[in-house]
Amino acid sequence: RNFFTKRTKELKPAVQSAPGWKLFGKVPPRENLPKDSKIIQQEYEARTGRMYKPPPPSARRKNIEFEPLSTTALILEDRPANLPAKSVEEALRHRQEYDEMVAEIKEAHKRKKIMRERFKQEENIASAMVIWVNEILPNWEGMRATRRVRELWWQGLPPSVRGKVWSLAVGNELNITPELYEIFLSRAKERWKSFSETSSENDIEDAGASVADREASLELIKLDISRTFPSLYIFQKGGPYHDLLHSVLGAYTCYRPDVGYVQGMSFIAAVLILNLEEADAFIAFANLLNKPCQLAFFRVDHSMMLKYFAAFEVFFEENLPKLFLHFKSYSLTPDIYLIDWIFTLYSKSLPLDLACRVWDVFCRDGEEFLFRTGLGILRLYEDILLQMDFIHIAQFLTKLPEDITSEKLFSCIAAIQMQNSNKKWAQVFASLMKDNKEGDKNHSPAPKS
């Protein structure tokens, strides 16, 4: 009876730190202070008699940023000495599970980084678009050559203004109008109709027509369209841009029968169609192909093409002497890889978004930038190419890696100096042309008396 007091109502609530009452007396309150990790370790050592030895630094995990710092990492730890050790199979399985978790976390970090970069890029594009629309385009002639615009141009044009800027930069020296395009398009349609009524493509091939005749043929365009950006599925038969691309290319063959259709043109026309309206795409296409470099290549002017290759090699040796000598040792000439790059303006060789950025600066700087881009590609893969022989170099440069990024390529392009002995591209090319003319005069036959 004396164990408990009768005045139960006056009891105060127990203090949280006090454990309560016992039969034979009150237990003093405990101190619930958190113990330090060192104290816990000392108590464990005193109780078990074992000394804890930390793992050597080399055994500690690296790449903490990507590795899980939770209890999942414990699957890699060995069991305590008083428990059975893991079997080899179990240890391997735990290692595999842990590696999978690490891979997932790394992938999550990578996705997060990509998303951050994408958001940042979209913000930059949006702010640049406002500047282009409100400031630059309304004052094009006065602002196009300013340093600020050129720097903004180098960073890539916003897709919404890309077509407009390309049209203005390429110009319209040929004075082509939308009405003129309709005239040549109607001629092309008449020829298609008469062509399909008289013969078929198989008949032409069976008849042994020459390569030049087949390239000039409007029917050949159909074959080439199906090979244009096949992964996009928009230019192939049944795609939304198939007929449009066919029309632009067909109208051009009627507009310039002296050039006709040459393989590779479909890629240039396709890029323009993706960024411009039909008539504007044709106008830009015809004017672009009328530039000296494109005209030399598409008309297969060998002497002019050799001058471009010679000028390219001057800057190749200046910027990448080791790789230049490596190519020379295998007699690997620029025509092996440059022709395909120049014919399609890199639209076939590079990812489409990267090719469009190359086009941006090409429209700003002209033909020089096409060859500077080629040197940038060689610089980007210089270390790899130096380890390759002739066959592997040709195969590598014909089909470039698909993971090539805009930042890496343009940083390499920026490092290329288009200056040789204080001469710029245009001066080097002009001197090569001058030497050629003087050589022709020296080799010309003497006039008869």
CSV table of C-alpha atoms in Angstrom, one decimal:
chain,number,residue,atom,x,y,z
A,1,ARG,CA,0.0,0.0,0.0
A,2,ASN,CA,2.9,2.3,0.7
A,3,PHE,CA,4.3,1.8,-2.7
A,4,PHE,CA,2.1,4.4,-4.4
A,5,THR,CA,0.9,7.7,-3.1
A,6,LYS,CA,-2.9,8.3,-2.8
A,7,ARG,CA,-2.6,11.8,-4.3
A,8,THR,CA,-2.5,10.5,-7.9
A,9,LYS,CA,-4.3,13.6,-9.3
A,10,GLU,CA,-1.5,15.9,-8.3
A,11,LEU,CA,1.1,14.0,-10.1
A,12,LYS,CA,2.9,16.0,-12.7
A,13,PRO,CA,3.6,14.5,-16.2
A,14,ALA,CA,6.9,12.7,-16.3
A,15,VAL,CA,9.8,14.5,-17.6
A,16,GLN,CA,10.9,13.1,-21.0
A,17,SER,CA,14.4,12.4,-19.8
A,18,ALA,CA,13.2,10.4,-16.7
A,19,PRO,CA,12.3,6.7,-17.3
A,20,GLY,CA,9.6,6.6,-14.6
A,21,TRP,CA,9.3,4.6,-11.3
A,22,LYS,CA,10.6,1.3,-10.2
A,23,LEU,CA,9.5,-1.0,-7.4
A,24,PHE,CA,12.3,-0.1,-5.0
A,25,GLY,CA,13.1,3.4,-5.8
A,26,LYS,CA,13.3,6.1,-8.3
A,27,VAL,CA,15.9,5.8,-11.1
A,28,PRO,CA,17.8,9.1,-11.7
A,29,PRO,CA,17.1,10.6,-15.2
A,30,ARG,CA,19.5,9.6,-18.0
A,31,GLU,CA,21.3,12.0,-20.2
A,32,ASN,CA,20.2,11.4,-23.7
A,33,LEU,CA,23.0,13.3,-25.3
A,34,PRO,CA,24.0,11.9,-28.7
A,35,LYS,CA,27.3,10.0,-28.5
A,36,ASP,CA,30.2,11.0,-30.7
A,37,SER,CA,31.3,8.4,-33.3
A,38,LYS,CA,34.7,8.1,-31.6
A,39,ILE,CA,33.1,7.3,-28.2
A,40,ILE,CA,30.9,4.6,-29.9
A,41,GLN,CA,34.1,3.2,-31.5
A,42,GLN,CA,35.9,3.1,-28.1
A,43,GLU,CA,33.0,1.4,-26.4
A,44,TYR,CA,32.9,-1.2,-29.2
A,45,GLU,CA,36.6,-1.8,-28.9
A,46,ALA,CA,36.5,-2.1,-25.1
A,47,ARG,CA,33.5,-4.5,-25.3
A,48,THR,CA,34.8,-6.8,-28.1
A,49,GLY,CA,38.6,-6.4,-27.7
A,50,ARG,CA,39.0,-5.7,-31.4
A,51,MET,CA,40.7,-2.7,-32.9
A,52,TYR,CA,39.1,-1.0,-35.9
A,53,LYS,CA,41.5,-0.5,-38.8
A,54,PRO,CA,40.4,2.0,-41.5
A,55,PRO,CA,40.8,0.7,-45.1
A,56,PRO,CA,43.8,2.0,-47.0
A,57,PRO,CA,43.2,5.1,-49.1
A,58,SER,CA,43.5,3.1,-52.4
A,59,ALA,CA,40.6,0.9,-51.3
A,60,ARG,CA,38.2,3.7,-50.7
A,61,ARG,CA,35.6,4.4,-53.4
A,62,LYS,CA,36.2,7.1,-55.9
A,63,ASN,CA,33.9,9.2,-58.1
A,64,ILE,CA,31.8,10.1,-55.1
A,65,GLU,CA,29.7,12.4,-57.2
A,66,PHE,CA,28.2,9.5,-59.1
A,67,GLU,CA,28.3,6.7,-56.5
A,68,PRO,CA,25.3,6.2,-54.2
A,69,LEU,CA,26.1,7.4,-50.7
A,70,SER,CA,23.3,5.4,-49.1
A,71,THR,CA,23.1,2.0,-47.4
A,72,THR,CA,23.0,0.4,-50.9
A,73,ALA,CA,26.7,0.8,-51.0
A,74,LEU,CA,27.0,-1.7,-48.1
A,75,ILE,CA,26.5,-4.6,-50.5
A,76,LEU,CA,30.2,-4.1,-51.4
A,77,GLU,CA,31.4,-4.3,-47.8
A,78,ASP,CA,32.6,-7.6,-46.3
A,79,ARG,CA,30.6,-9.2,-43.5
A,80,PRO,CA,31.7,-8.9,-39.9
A,81,ALA,CA,34.2,-11.6,-38.7
A,82,ASN,CA,31.6,-13.4,-36.6
A,83,LEU,CA,29.4,-14.1,-39.7
A,84,PRO,CA,30.1,-16.4,-42.6
A,85,ALA,CA,32.0,-14.8,-45.5
A,86,LYS,CA,30.3,-14.1,-48.8
A,87,SER,CA,30.7,-16.7,-51.5
A,88,VAL,CA,32.4,-15.7,-54.8
A,89,GLU,CA,29.1,-15.9,-56.6
A,90,GLU,CA,27.3,-13.7,-54.1
A,91,ALA,CA,30.2,-11.2,-54.1
A,92,LEU,CA,30.1,-11.0,-57.9
A,93,ARG,CA,26.3,-10.6,-57.8
A,94,HIS,CA,26.5,-7.8,-55.3
A,95,ARG,CA,29.2,-6.1,-57.4
A,96,GLN,CA,27.0,-6.3,-60.5
A,97,GLU,CA,24.0,-4.9,-58.6
A,98,TYR,CA,26.1,-2.1,-57.3
A,99,ASP,CA,27.5,-1.3,-60.7
A,100,GLU,CA,24.0,-1.2,-62.1
A,101,MET,CA,22.9,1.2,-59.4
A,102,VAL,CA,26.0,3.4,-60.1
A,103,ALA,CA,25.2,3.3,-63.9
A,104,GLU,CA,21.6,4.4,-63.2
A,105,ILE,CA,22.8,7.3,-61.1
A,106,LYS,CA,25.4,8.3,-63.7
A,107,GLU,CA,22.7,8.2,-66.4
A,108,ALA,CA,20.4,10.3,-64.2
A,109,HIS,CA,23.2,12.9,-63.7
A,110,LYS,CA,23.9,12.9,-67.5
A,111,ARG,CA,20.2,13.4,-68.3
A,112,LYS,CA,20.0,16.2,-65.8
A,113,LYS,CA,23.0,17.9,-67.2
A,114,ILE,CA,21.7,17.6,-70.8
A,115,MET,CA,18.4,19.1,-69.7
A,116,ARG,CA,20.1,22.0,-68.0
A,117,GLU,CA,22.2,22.7,-71.1
A,118,ARG,CA,19.1,22.4,-73.3
A,119,PHE,CA,17.1,24.9,-71.2
A,120,LYS,CA,20.1,27.2,-71.2
A,121,GLN,CA,20.3,26.9,-75.0
A,122,GLU,CA,16.6,27.5,-75.5
A,123,GLU,CA,16.9,30.7,-73.3
A,124,ASN,CA,19.8,31.9,-75.4
A,125,ILE,CA,17.9,31.2,-78.6
A,126,ALA,CA,14.9,33.1,-77.4
A,127,SER,CA,16.9,36.1,-76.3
A,128,ALA,CA,18.9,36.1,-79.6
A,129,MET,CA,15.7,35.8,-81.6
A,130,VAL,CA,14.3,39.0,-80.0
A,131,ILE,CA,17.5,40.8,-81.0
A,132,TRP,CA,17.5,39.5,-84.6
A,133,VAL,CA,13.8,40.3,-85.1
A,134,ASN,CA,13.6,43.7,-83.4
A,135,GLU,CA,17.1,45.2,-84.0
A,136,ILE,CA,19.1,43.4,-86.7
A,137,LEU,CA,16.7,42.5,-89.5
A,138,PRO,CA,14.9,45.9,-89.7
A,139,ASN,CA,18.4,47.5,-90.1
A,140,TRP,CA,20.1,44.7,-92.1
A,141,GLU,CA,22.4,46.7,-94.3
A,142,GLY,CA,23.7,48.9,-91.5
A,143,MET,CA,24.2,46.2,-88.9
A,144,ARG,CA,25.2,43.0,-90.8
A,145,ALA,CA,28.9,43.8,-90.8
A,146,THR,CA,29.1,45.1,-87.2
A,147,ARG,CA,31.2,43.2,-84.6
A,148,ARG,CA,28.2,42.6,-82.4
A,149,VAL,CA,26.2,41.0,-85.2
A,150,ARG,CA,29.1,38.9,-86.4
A,151,GLU,CA,29.7,37.5,-82.9
A,152,LEU,CA,26.0,36.7,-82.5
A,153,TRP,CA,26.0,35.1,-85.9
A,154,TRP,CA,28.9,32.9,-85.0
A,155,GLN,CA,26.9,31.4,-82.1
A,156,GLY,CA,24.2,30.2,-84.5
A,157,LEU,CA,21.1,31.7,-85.9
A,158,PRO,CA,17.7,31.1,-84.2
A,159,PRO,CA,15.7,28.6,-86.3
A,160,SER,CA,12.8,31.0,-86.7
A,161,VAL,CA,15.0,33.7,-88.5
A,162,ARG,CA,17.5,31.3,-90.1
A,163,GLY,CA,15.8,31.2,-93.5
A,164,LYS,CA,15.4,35.0,-93.7
A,165,VAL,CA,19.0,35.6,-92.8
A,166,TRP,CA,20.2,33.0,-95.3
A,167,SER,CA,18.2,34.7,-98.0
A,168,LEU,CA,19.6,38.1,-97.2
A,169,ALA,CA,23.2,36.9,-96.9
A,170,VAL,CA,23.1,34.8,-100.1
A,171,GLY,CA,21.4,37.6,-102.0
A,172,ASN,CA,19.7,37.5,-105.4
A,173,GLU,CA,22.2,38.6,-108.0
A,174,LEU,CA,20.4,36.5,-110.6
A,175,ASN,CA,17.2,38.6,-110.0
A,176,ILE,CA,15.0,35.5,-109.9
A,177,THR,CA,11.3,36.1,-109.1
A,178,PRO,CA,8.7,33.7,-107.8
A,179,GLU,CA,6.9,34.1,-111.2
A,180,LEU,CA,10.1,32.9,-113.0
A,181,TYR,CA,10.2,29.9,-110.7
A,182,GLU,CA,6.7,29.0,-111.7
A,183,ILE,CA,7.6,29.2,-115.4
A,184,PHE,CA,10.5,26.8,-115.1
A,185,LEU,CA,8.5,24.5,-112.8
A,186,SER,CA,5.8,24.3,-115.5
A,187,ARG,CA,8.5,23.4,-118.1
A,188,ALA,CA,9.8,20.7,-115.8
A,189,LYS,CA,6.4,19.2,-115.4
A,190,GLU,CA,5.9,19.2,-119.2
A,191,ARG,CA,9.2,17.4,-119.6
A,192,TRP,CA,8.3,14.9,-116.9
A,193,LYS,CA,5.0,14.2,-118.6
A,194,SER,CA,6.5,13.7,-122.1
A,195,PHE,CA,9.4,11.7,-120.6
A,196,SER,CA,7.0,9.2,-118.8
A,197,GLU,CA,5.0,8.8,-122.0
A,198,THR,CA,7.9,8.0,-124.2
A,199,SER,CA,10.2,6.0,-122.1
A,200,SER,CA,11.0,4.8,-118.6
A,201,GLU,CA,14.1,5.0,-116.5
A,202,ASN,CA,14.9,1.3,-117.1
A,203,ASP,CA,14.8,1.9,-120.9
A,204,ILE,CA,17.4,4.7,-120.6
A,205,GLU,CA,19.7,2.5,-118.6
A,206,ASP,CA,19.3,-0.4,-121.0
A,207,ALA,CA,19.9,1.8,-123.9
A,208,GLY,CA,23.4,2.5,-122.5
A,209,ALA,CA,22.9,6.3,-122.0
A,210,SER,CA,26.0,8.1,-120.9
A,211,VAL,CA,26.5,9.1,-117.2
A,212,ALA,CA,26.3,12.8,-118.2
A,213,ASP,CA,22.9,12.2,-119.9
A,214,ARG,CA,21.6,10.3,-116.9
A,215,GLU,CA,22.7,13.0,-114.5
A,216,ALA,CA,21.0,15.6,-116.7
A,217,SER,CA,17.9,13.6,-116.8
A,218,LEU,CA,15.0,14.8,-114.7
A,219,GLU,CA,14.1,11.2,-113.9
A,220,LEU,CA,17.4,10.7,-112.0
A,221,ILE,CA,16.2,13.3,-109.5
A,222,LYS,CA,13.6,10.8,-108.3
A,223,LEU,CA,16.3,8.3,-107.5
A,224,ASP,CA,18.4,10.8,-105.6
A,225,ILE,CA,15.5,12.2,-103.5
A,226,SER,CA,14.9,8.8,-101.9
A,227,ARG,CA,18.5,9.0,-100.6
A,228,THR,CA,18.1,12.5,-99.1
A,229,PHE,CA,18.1,12.5,-95.3
A,230,PRO,CA,16.6,8.9,-95.2
A,231,SER,CA,16.4,8.9,-91.4
A,232,LEU,CA,13.9,11.9,-91.5
A,233,TYR,CA,11.4,10.1,-93.7
A,234,ILE,CA,10.1,13.4,-95.0
A,235,PHE,CA,11.7,13.6,-98.5
A,236,GLN,CA,11.0,10.0,-99.5
A,237,LYS,CA,7.9,9.1,-101.6
A,238,GLY,CA,4.8,9.7,-99.5
A,239,GLY,CA,6.6,12.2,-97.3
A,240,PRO,CA,5.4,15.8,-96.8
A,241,TYR,CA,8.4,17.3,-98.6
A,242,HIS,CA,8.9,14.8,-101.5
A,243,ASP,CA,7.0,16.7,-104.2
A,244,LEU,CA,8.4,20.0,-103.0
A,245,LEU,CA,12.0,18.9,-103.3
A,246,HIS,CA,11.2,17.3,-106.7
A,247,SER,CA,9.8,20.6,-107.9
A,248,VAL,CA,12.7,22.7,-106.8
A,249,LEU,CA,15.3,20.4,-108.4
A,250,GLY,CA,13.3,19.9,-111.6
A,251,ALA,CA,12.9,23.7,-112.0
A,252,TYR,CA,16.6,24.2,-111.6
A,253,THR,CA,17.5,21.7,-114.3
A,254,CYS,CA,15.3,23.7,-116.7
A,255,TYR,CA,16.7,27.0,-115.5
A,256,ARG,CA,20.4,25.9,-115.8
A,257,PRO,CA,20.6,23.2,-118.4
A,258,ASP,CA,24.3,23.9,-118.7
A,259,VAL,CA,24.7,22.6,-115.1
A,260,GLY,CA,21.8,20.2,-115.0
A,261,TYR,CA,21.3,17.9,-112.0
A,262,VAL,CA,24.4,16.7,-110.1
A,263,GLN,CA,24.3,14.2,-107.3
A,264,GLY,CA,24.5,16.1,-104.0
A,265,MET,CA,22.3,18.9,-105.0
A,266,SER,CA,19.3,17.3,-103.4
A,267,PHE,CA,20.8,17.7,-99.9
A,268,ILE,CA,21.4,21.5,-100.5
A,269,ALA,CA,17.8,22.0,-101.8
A,270,ALA,CA,16.4,19.9,-98.9
A,271,VAL,CA,18.1,22.1,-96.2
A,272,LEU,CA,16.8,25.2,-97.9
A,273,ILE,CA,13.2,23.8,-98.1
A,274,LEU,CA,13.3,23.0,-94.4
A,275,ASN,CA,14.0,26.7,-93.7
A,276,LEU,CA,12.3,28.6,-96.5
A,277,GLU,CA,9.1,28.8,-98.5
A,278,GLU,CA,9.1,27.0,-101.9
A,279,ALA,CA,9.8,30.0,-104.2
A,280,ASP,CA,12.3,31.5,-101.7
A,281,ALA,CA,14.1,28.1,-101.4
A,282,PHE,CA,14.5,28.0,-105.2
A,283,ILE,CA,15.8,31.6,-105.4
A,284,ALA,CA,18.4,30.9,-102.7
A,285,PHE,CA,19.3,27.5,-104.3
A,286,ALA,CA,20.0,29.0,-107.7
A,287,ASN,CA,22.0,31.9,-106.3
A,288,LEU,CA,24.0,29.7,-104.0
A,289,LEU,CA,25.0,27.3,-106.8
A,290,ASN,CA,26.0,30.3,-108.8
A,291,LYS,CA,28.8,31.2,-106.4
A,292,PRO,CA,32.3,30.5,-107.8
A,293,CYS,CA,33.2,27.6,-105.6
A,294,GLN,CA,29.8,25.8,-106.0
A,295,LEU,CA,29.8,26.5,-109.8
A,296,ALA,CA,33.4,25.0,-110.1
A,297,PHE,CA,32.4,21.8,-108.3
A,298,PHE,CA,29.0,21.3,-109.8
A,299,ARG,CA,30.2,21.9,-113.3
A,300,VAL,CA,33.2,19.7,-112.5
A,301,ASP,CA,35.8,22.3,-113.5
A,302,HIS,CA,38.9,20.3,-112.8
A,303,SER,CA,41.4,23.2,-113.0
A,304,MET,CA,39.4,25.3,-110.6
A,305,MET,CA,38.8,22.4,-108.2
A,306,LEU,CA,42.6,21.8,-108.1
A,307,LYS,CA,43.1,25.4,-107.2
A,308,TYR,CA,40.7,25.1,-104.3
A,309,PHE,CA,42.5,21.9,-103.2
A,310,ALA,CA,45.9,23.6,-103.4
A,311,ALA,CA,44.7,26.6,-101.3
A,312,PHE,CA,43.2,24.2,-98.8
A,313,GLU,CA,46.6,22.3,-98.5
A,314,VAL,CA,48.4,25.6,-97.8
A,315,PHE,CA,46.3,26.2,-94.7
A,316,PHE,CA,46.3,22.5,-93.9
A,317,GLU,CA,50.1,22.5,-93.6
A,318,GLU,CA,50.0,25.8,-91.7
A,319,ASN,CA,47.6,24.7,-89.0
A,320,LEU,CA,48.2,20.9,-88.8
A,321,PRO,CA,51.7,20.2,-89.9
A,322,LYS,CA,52.0,16.7,-88.3
A,323,LEU,CA,48.7,15.5,-89.9
A,324,PHE,CA,49.6,17.1,-93.2
A,325,LEU,CA,52.9,15.1,-93.3
A,326,HIS,CA,51.0,12.0,-92.3
A,327,PHE,CA,48.6,12.4,-95.2
A,328,LYS,CA,51.5,13.2,-97.5
A,329,SER,CA,53.2,9.9,-96.5
A,330,TYR,CA,50.2,8.0,-97.7
A,331,SER,CA,49.7,10.3,-100.8
A,332,LEU,CA,46.2,11.1,-99.4
A,333,THR,CA,44.9,14.1,-101.4
A,334,PRO,CA,42.1,16.4,-100.4
A,335,ASP,CA,39.8,15.3,-103.2
A,336,ILE,CA,39.3,12.0,-101.4
A,337,TYR,CA,37.3,13.6,-98.6
A,338,LEU,CA,36.7,17.3,-99.5
A,339,ILE,CA,34.6,16.7,-102.7
A,340,ASP,CA,31.7,15.1,-100.7
A,341,TRP,CA,31.9,17.8,-98.0
A,342,ILE,CA,31.8,20.7,-100.5
A,343,PHE,CA,29.2,19.2,-102.8
A,344,THR,CA,26.6,18.9,-100.0
A,345,LEU,CA,27.9,21.8,-97.9
A,346,TYR,CA,28.4,19.3,-95.0
A,347,SER,CA,24.7,18.5,-94.9
A,348,LYS,CA,25.3,14.9,-95.6
A,349,SER,CA,28.4,14.5,-93.5
A,350,LEU,CA,27.4,16.2,-90.3
A,351,PRO,CA,24.2,16.0,-88.1
A,352,LEU,CA,21.5,18.2,-89.6
A,353,ASP,CA,21.5,20.7,-86.7
A,354,LEU,CA,25.3,21.0,-86.8
A,355,ALA,CA,25.3,21.4,-90.6
A,356,CYS,CA,22.8,24.2,-90.3
A,357,ARG,CA,25.1,26.0,-87.9
A,358,VAL,CA,27.9,25.5,-90.4
A,359,TRP,CA,25.6,27.0,-93.1
A,360,ASP,CA,25.0,30.0,-90.8
A,361,VAL,CA,28.6,31.1,-90.8
A,362,PHE,CA,29.1,30.0,-94.4
A,363,CYS,CA,26.5,32.5,-95.4
A,364,ARG,CA,28.4,35.1,-93.4
A,365,ASP,CA,32.0,34.3,-94.5
A,366,GLY,CA,31.5,32.7,-97.9
A,367,GLU,CA,33.5,29.8,-99.4
A,368,GLU,CA,36.5,30.3,-97.0
A,369,PHE,CA,34.4,28.9,-94.2
A,370,LEU,CA,33.7,25.7,-96.0
A,371,PHE,CA,37.5,24.9,-96.1
A,372,ARG,CA,38.0,26.2,-92.6
A,373,THR,CA,35.3,23.8,-91.4
A,374,GLY,CA,37.1,21.0,-93.2
A,375,LEU,CA,40.3,21.9,-91.3
A,376,GLY,CA,38.3,22.1,-88.0
A,377,ILE,CA,37.1,18.5,-88.6
A,378,LEU,CA,40.7,17.3,-89.2
A,379,ARG,CA,41.8,19.1,-86.1
A,380,LEU,CA,39.1,17.6,-84.0
A,381,TYR,CA,40.1,14.0,-85.0
A,382,GLU,CA,43.8,14.7,-85.5
A,383,ASP,CA,45.0,12.2,-82.8
A,384,ILE,CA,42.8,9.4,-84.2
A,385,LEU,CA,43.8,10.1,-87.8
A,386,LEU,CA,47.5,10.0,-86.9
A,387,GLN,CA,47.1,6.4,-85.9
A,388,MET,CA,45.4,5.3,-89.1
A,389,ASP,CA,46.6,4.2,-92.5
A,390,PHE,CA,45.3,5.3,-95.9
A,391,ILE,CA,42.2,3.0,-96.1
A,392,HIS,CA,41.0,3.7,-92.6
A,393,ILE,CA,41.5,7.5,-92.9
A,394,ALA,CA,39.5,7.5,-96.2
A,395,GLN,CA,36.7,5.4,-94.6
A,396,PHE,CA,36.7,7.6,-91.4
A,397,LEU,CA,36.5,10.9,-93.2
A,398,THR,CA,33.8,9.6,-95.6
A,399,LYS,CA,31.6,8.7,-92.7
A,400,LEU,CA,32.3,10.9,-89.7
A,401,PRO,CA,31.2,9.9,-86.2
A,402,GLU,CA,27.5,10.6,-85.4
A,403,ASP,CA,28.3,11.9,-81.9
A,404,ILE,CA,30.1,15.0,-83.1
A,405,THR,CA,28.9,18.0,-81.2
A,406,SER,CA,28.6,21.6,-82.1
A,407,GLU,CA,30.7,22.9,-79.2
A,408,LYS,CA,33.6,20.6,-79.9
A,409,LEU,CA,33.6,21.2,-83.7
A,410,PHE,CA,33.3,25.0,-83.5
A,411,SER,CA,36.0,25.3,-80.8
A,412,CYS,CA,38.3,23.5,-83.3
A,413,ILE,CA,37.2,25.7,-86.2
A,414,ALA,CA,37.8,28.8,-84.1
A,415,ALA,CA,41.4,27.5,-83.5
A,416,ILE,CA,42.1,27.4,-87.2
A,417,GLN,CA,44.0,30.4,-88.5
A,418,MET,CA,43.1,31.3,-92.1
A,419,GLN,CA,46.3,33.2,-92.6
A,420,ASN,CA,49.5,32.1,-94.3
A,421,SER,CA,52.6,34.5,-94.4
A,422,ASN,CA,50.2,37.4,-93.7
A,423,LYS,CA,48.0,36.3,-96.6
A,424,LYS,CA,44.4,35.5,-96.1
A,425,TRP,CA,42.4,32.8,-98.0
A,426,ALA,CA,41.3,35.2,-100.8
A,427,GLN,CA,44.9,36.3,-101.4
A,428,VAL,CA,46.3,32.8,-101.4
A,429,PHE,CA,43.7,31.6,-103.9
A,430,ALA,CA,44.2,34.7,-106.1
A,431,SER,CA,48.0,34.0,-106.2
A,432,LEU,CA,47.3,30.4,-107.2
A,433,MET,CA,45.1,31.6,-110.0
A,434,LYS,CA,47.7,34.1,-111.1
A,435,ASP,CA,50.4,31.5,-111.2
A,436,ASN,CA,48.1,29.3,-113.2
A,437,LYS,CA,47.5,32.0,-115.8
A,438,GLU,CA,51.2,32.8,-116.1
A,439,GLY,CA,52.0,29.1,-116.5
A,440,ASP,CA,49.4,28.9,-119.3
A,441,LYS,CA,51.1,31.8,-121.1
A,442,ASN,CA,54.5,30.2,-120.8
A,443,HIS,CA,53.3,26.9,-122.1
A,444,SER,CA,51.3,28.4,-125.0
A,445,PRO,CA,52.7,27.8,-128.5
A,446,ALA,CA,54.7,30.6,-130.1
A,447,PRO,CA,52.8,32.5,-132.8
A,448,LYS,CA,53.7,31.7,-136.4
A,449,SER,CA,55.6,34.3,-138.3
